[in-house]
Short mmCIF file of C-alpha atoms in Angstrom, two decimals:
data_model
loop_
_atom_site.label_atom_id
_atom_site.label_comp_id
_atom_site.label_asym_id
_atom_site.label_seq_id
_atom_site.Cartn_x
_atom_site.Cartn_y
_atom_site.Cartn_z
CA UNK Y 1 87.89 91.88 111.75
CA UNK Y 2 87.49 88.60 109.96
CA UNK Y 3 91.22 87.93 111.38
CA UNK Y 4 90.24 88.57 115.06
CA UNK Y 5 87.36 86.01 114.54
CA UNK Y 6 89.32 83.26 113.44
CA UNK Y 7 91.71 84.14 116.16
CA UNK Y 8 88.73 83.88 118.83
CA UNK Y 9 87.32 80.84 117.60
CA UNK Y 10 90.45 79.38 118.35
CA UNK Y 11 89.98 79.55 122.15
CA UNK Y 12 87.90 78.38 124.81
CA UNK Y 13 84.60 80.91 124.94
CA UNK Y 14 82.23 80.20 127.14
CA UNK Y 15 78.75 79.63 127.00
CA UNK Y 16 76.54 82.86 125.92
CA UNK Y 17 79.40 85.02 124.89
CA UNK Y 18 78.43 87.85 122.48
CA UNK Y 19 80.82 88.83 119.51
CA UNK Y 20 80.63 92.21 117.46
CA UNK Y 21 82.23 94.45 115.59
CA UNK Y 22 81.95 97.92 114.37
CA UNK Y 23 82.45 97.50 110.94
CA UNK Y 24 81.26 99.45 107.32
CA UNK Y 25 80.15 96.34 105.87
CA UNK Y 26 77.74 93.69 107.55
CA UNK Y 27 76.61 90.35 105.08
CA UNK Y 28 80.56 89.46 104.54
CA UNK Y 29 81.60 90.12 108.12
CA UNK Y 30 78.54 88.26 109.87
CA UNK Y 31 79.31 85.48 107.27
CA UNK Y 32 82.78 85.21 108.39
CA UNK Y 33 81.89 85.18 111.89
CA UNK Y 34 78.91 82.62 112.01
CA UNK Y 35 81.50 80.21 110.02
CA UNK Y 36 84.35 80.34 112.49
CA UNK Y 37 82.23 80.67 115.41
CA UNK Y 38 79.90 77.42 114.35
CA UNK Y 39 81.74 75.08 116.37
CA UNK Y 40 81.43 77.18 119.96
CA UNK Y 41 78.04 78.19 122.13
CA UNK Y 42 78.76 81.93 121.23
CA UNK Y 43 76.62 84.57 119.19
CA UNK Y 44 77.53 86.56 116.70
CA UNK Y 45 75.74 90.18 116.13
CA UNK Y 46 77.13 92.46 113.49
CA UNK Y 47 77.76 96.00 114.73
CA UNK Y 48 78.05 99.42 112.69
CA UNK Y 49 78.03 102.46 114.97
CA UNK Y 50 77.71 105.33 111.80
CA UNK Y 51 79.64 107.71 113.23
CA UNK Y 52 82.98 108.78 112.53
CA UNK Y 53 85.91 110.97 110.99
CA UNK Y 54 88.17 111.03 108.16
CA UNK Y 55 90.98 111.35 111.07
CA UNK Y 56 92.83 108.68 113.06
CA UNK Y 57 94.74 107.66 115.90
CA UNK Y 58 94.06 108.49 119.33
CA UNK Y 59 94.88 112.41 118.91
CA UNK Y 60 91.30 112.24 117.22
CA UNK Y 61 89.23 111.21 119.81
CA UNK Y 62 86.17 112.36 120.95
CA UNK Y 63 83.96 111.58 123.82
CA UNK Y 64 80.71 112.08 122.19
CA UNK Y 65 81.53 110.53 119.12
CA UNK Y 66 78.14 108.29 118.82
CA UNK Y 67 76.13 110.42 120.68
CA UNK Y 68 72.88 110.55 118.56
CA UNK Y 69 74.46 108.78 115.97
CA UNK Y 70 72.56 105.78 114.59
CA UNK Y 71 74.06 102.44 115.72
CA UNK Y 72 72.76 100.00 113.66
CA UNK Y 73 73.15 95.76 114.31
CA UNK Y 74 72.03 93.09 112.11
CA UNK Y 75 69.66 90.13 112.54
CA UNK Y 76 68.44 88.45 109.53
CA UNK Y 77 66.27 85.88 111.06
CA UNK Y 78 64.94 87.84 114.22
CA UNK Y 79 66.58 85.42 115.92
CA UNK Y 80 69.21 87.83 117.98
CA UNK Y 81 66.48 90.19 119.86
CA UNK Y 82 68.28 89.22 123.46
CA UNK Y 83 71.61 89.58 122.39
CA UNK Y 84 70.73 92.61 120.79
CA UNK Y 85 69.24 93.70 123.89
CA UNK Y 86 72.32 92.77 126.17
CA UNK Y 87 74.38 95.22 123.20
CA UNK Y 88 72.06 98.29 124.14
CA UNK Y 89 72.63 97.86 127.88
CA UNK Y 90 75.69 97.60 127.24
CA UNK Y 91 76.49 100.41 124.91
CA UNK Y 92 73.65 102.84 125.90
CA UNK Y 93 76.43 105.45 127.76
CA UNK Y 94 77.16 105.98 124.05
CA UNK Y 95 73.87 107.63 123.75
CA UNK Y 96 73.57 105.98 120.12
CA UNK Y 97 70.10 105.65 118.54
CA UNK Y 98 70.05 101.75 118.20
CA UNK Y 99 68.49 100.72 115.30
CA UNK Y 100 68.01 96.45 113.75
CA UNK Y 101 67.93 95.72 110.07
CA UNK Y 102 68.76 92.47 108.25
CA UNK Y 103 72.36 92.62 106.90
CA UNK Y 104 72.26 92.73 102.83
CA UNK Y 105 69.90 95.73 104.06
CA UNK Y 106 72.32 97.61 105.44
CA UNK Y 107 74.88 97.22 102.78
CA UNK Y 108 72.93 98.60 99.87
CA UNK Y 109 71.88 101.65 102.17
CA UNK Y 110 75.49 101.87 103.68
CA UNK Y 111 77.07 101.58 99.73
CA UNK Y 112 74.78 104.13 98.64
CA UNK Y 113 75.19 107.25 101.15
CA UNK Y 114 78.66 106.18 102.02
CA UNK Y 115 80.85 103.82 100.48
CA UNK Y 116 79.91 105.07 96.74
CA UNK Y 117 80.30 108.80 97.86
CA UNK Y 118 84.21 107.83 98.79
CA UNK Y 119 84.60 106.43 95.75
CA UNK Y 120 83.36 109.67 94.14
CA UNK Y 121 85.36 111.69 96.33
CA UNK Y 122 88.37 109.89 95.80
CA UNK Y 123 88.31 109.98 91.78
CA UNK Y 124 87.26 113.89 91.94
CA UNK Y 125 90.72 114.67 94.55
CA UNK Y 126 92.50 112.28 91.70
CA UNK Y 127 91.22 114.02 88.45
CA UNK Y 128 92.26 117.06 90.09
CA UNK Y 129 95.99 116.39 90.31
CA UNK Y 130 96.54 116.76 86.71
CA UNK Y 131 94.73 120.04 86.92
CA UNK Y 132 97.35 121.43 89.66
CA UNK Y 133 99.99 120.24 87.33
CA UNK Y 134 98.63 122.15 84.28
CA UNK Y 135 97.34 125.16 86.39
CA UNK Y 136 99.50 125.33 89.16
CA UNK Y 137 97.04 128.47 90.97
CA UNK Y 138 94.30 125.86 91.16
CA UNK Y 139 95.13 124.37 94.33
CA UNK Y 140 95.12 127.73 96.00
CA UNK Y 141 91.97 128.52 94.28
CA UNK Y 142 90.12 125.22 95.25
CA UNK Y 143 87.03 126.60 97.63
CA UNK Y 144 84.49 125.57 100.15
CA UNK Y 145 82.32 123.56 97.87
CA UNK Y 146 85.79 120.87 96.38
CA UNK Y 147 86.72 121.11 99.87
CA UNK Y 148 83.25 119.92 101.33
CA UNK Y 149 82.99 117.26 98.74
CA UNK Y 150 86.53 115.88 99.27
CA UNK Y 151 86.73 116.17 102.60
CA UNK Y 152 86.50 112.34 103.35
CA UNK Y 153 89.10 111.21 100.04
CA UNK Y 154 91.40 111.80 103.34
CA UNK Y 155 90.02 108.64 105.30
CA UNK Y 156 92.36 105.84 105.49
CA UNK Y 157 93.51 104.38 102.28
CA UNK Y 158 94.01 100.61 103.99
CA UNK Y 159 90.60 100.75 105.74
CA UNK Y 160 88.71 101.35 102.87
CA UNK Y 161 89.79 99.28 100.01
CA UNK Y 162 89.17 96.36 102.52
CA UNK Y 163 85.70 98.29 102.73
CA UNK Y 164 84.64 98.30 98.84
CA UNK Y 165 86.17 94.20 98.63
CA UNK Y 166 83.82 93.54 101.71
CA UNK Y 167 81.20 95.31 99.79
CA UNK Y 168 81.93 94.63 96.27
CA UNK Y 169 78.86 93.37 94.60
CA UNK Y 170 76.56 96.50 96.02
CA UNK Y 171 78.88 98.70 94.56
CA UNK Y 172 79.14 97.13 91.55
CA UNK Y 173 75.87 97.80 90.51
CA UNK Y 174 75.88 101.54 92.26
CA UNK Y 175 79.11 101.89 89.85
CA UNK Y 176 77.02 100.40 87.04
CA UNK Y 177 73.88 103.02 87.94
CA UNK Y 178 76.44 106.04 88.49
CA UNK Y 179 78.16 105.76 85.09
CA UNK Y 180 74.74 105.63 83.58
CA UNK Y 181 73.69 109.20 85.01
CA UNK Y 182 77.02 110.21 84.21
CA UNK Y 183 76.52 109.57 80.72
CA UNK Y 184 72.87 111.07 80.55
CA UNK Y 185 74.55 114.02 81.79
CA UNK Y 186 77.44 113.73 78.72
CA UNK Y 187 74.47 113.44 76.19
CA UNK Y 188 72.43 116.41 77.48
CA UNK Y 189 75.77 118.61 77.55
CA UNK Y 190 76.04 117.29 74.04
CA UNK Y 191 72.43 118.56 72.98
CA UNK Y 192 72.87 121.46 75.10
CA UNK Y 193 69.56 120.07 76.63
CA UNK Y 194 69.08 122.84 78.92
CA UNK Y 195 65.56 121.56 81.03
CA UNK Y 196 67.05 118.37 81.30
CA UNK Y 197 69.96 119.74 83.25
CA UNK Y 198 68.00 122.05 84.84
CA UNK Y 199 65.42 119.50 86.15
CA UNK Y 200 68.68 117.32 86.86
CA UNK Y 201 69.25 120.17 89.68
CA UNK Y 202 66.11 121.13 90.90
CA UNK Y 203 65.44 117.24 91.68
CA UNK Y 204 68.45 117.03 93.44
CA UNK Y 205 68.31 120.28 95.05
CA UNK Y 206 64.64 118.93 96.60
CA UNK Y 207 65.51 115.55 97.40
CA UNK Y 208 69.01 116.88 99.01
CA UNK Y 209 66.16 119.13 101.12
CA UNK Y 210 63.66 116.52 101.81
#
């Protein structure tokens, strides 16, 4: 994305043009695009339509991809509202729920409910190779709930490393939080602290309602 913006900025746009993308990750992409954009009488509005599959290429189309999906765009400054506007005309045969935030906003809720869970997914589909070699029946064995949880450690390898870089700091400090609970969890194992464990669940179990 930050490639195609340097390679617009390099010709002649005319007056009121409207650049976006629909990126993971907002502060680092707007960033890159107010920078090479700064010389020319265009607008840039970051994009994120959160929809999506952990499938590519054309055979995975779908028509109604964003329908009801939240399609979020950035403004920090409030300064965007017609462009914005212009977007949702444009875009509103999507049937997308359009939705403005400020961009360091979105990518502390965006690392949270999906970049971190990736992550996650991706080290749990990992861990589990040395399993298969050591128990070769596991794989056959793995059921519904490794298979829900893993389901998007098959999303494009390319796509998302350029996704945690673009998003690094956030997740550093999700990372930081995550080992933490991981390690509460290690020490009540180690107690055999059964009510903290429990109570581990049952908040989960109610928030994962809520």
């Amino acid at each position: 994305t930050i490639q195609t913006f340097q390679q617009l900025a390099r010709m002649p746009l005319k007056e009121g043009v409207i650049v976006t993308d629909v990126g993971s990750t907002k502060g680092a992409i707007v960033e890159a695009g107010e920078n090479a954009f700064r010389h020319l009488p265009v607008r840039i509005v970051g994009g994120h339509p959160m929809a999506g599959s952990h499938k590519t290429g054309a055979a995975s189309a779908d028509s109604t991809l964003f329908e009801n999906a939240y399609y979020i765009f950035t403004d920090d400054h409030g300064e965007k509202n017609k462009q914005i506007q212009e977007l949702q005309t444009l875009l509103k045969g999507t049937h997308a729920k359009f939705i403005t935030m400020p961009a360091q906003e979105h990518d502390e809720i965006t690392g949270a409910l999906s970049h971190l869970p990736h992550i996650v997914a991706a080290a749990l589909v990992n861990e589990s190779q040395q399993l298969n070699t050591t128990y070769p029946r596991a794989q056959q064995l793995a059921a519904g709930g490794f298979r829900d949880i893993t389901r998007i450690a098959s999303s494009d390898a390319t796509m998302w490393t350029d996704i945690l870089l673009s998003n690094r700091l956030v997740l550093l400090d999700l990372l930081e939080n995550w080992q933490k609970e991981m390690t509460t969890v290690c020490q009540w194992l180690t107690e055999k602290n059964a009510p903290a464990i429990r109570n581990f669940f049952d908040k989960a179990k109610e928030t994962r309602a809520q």
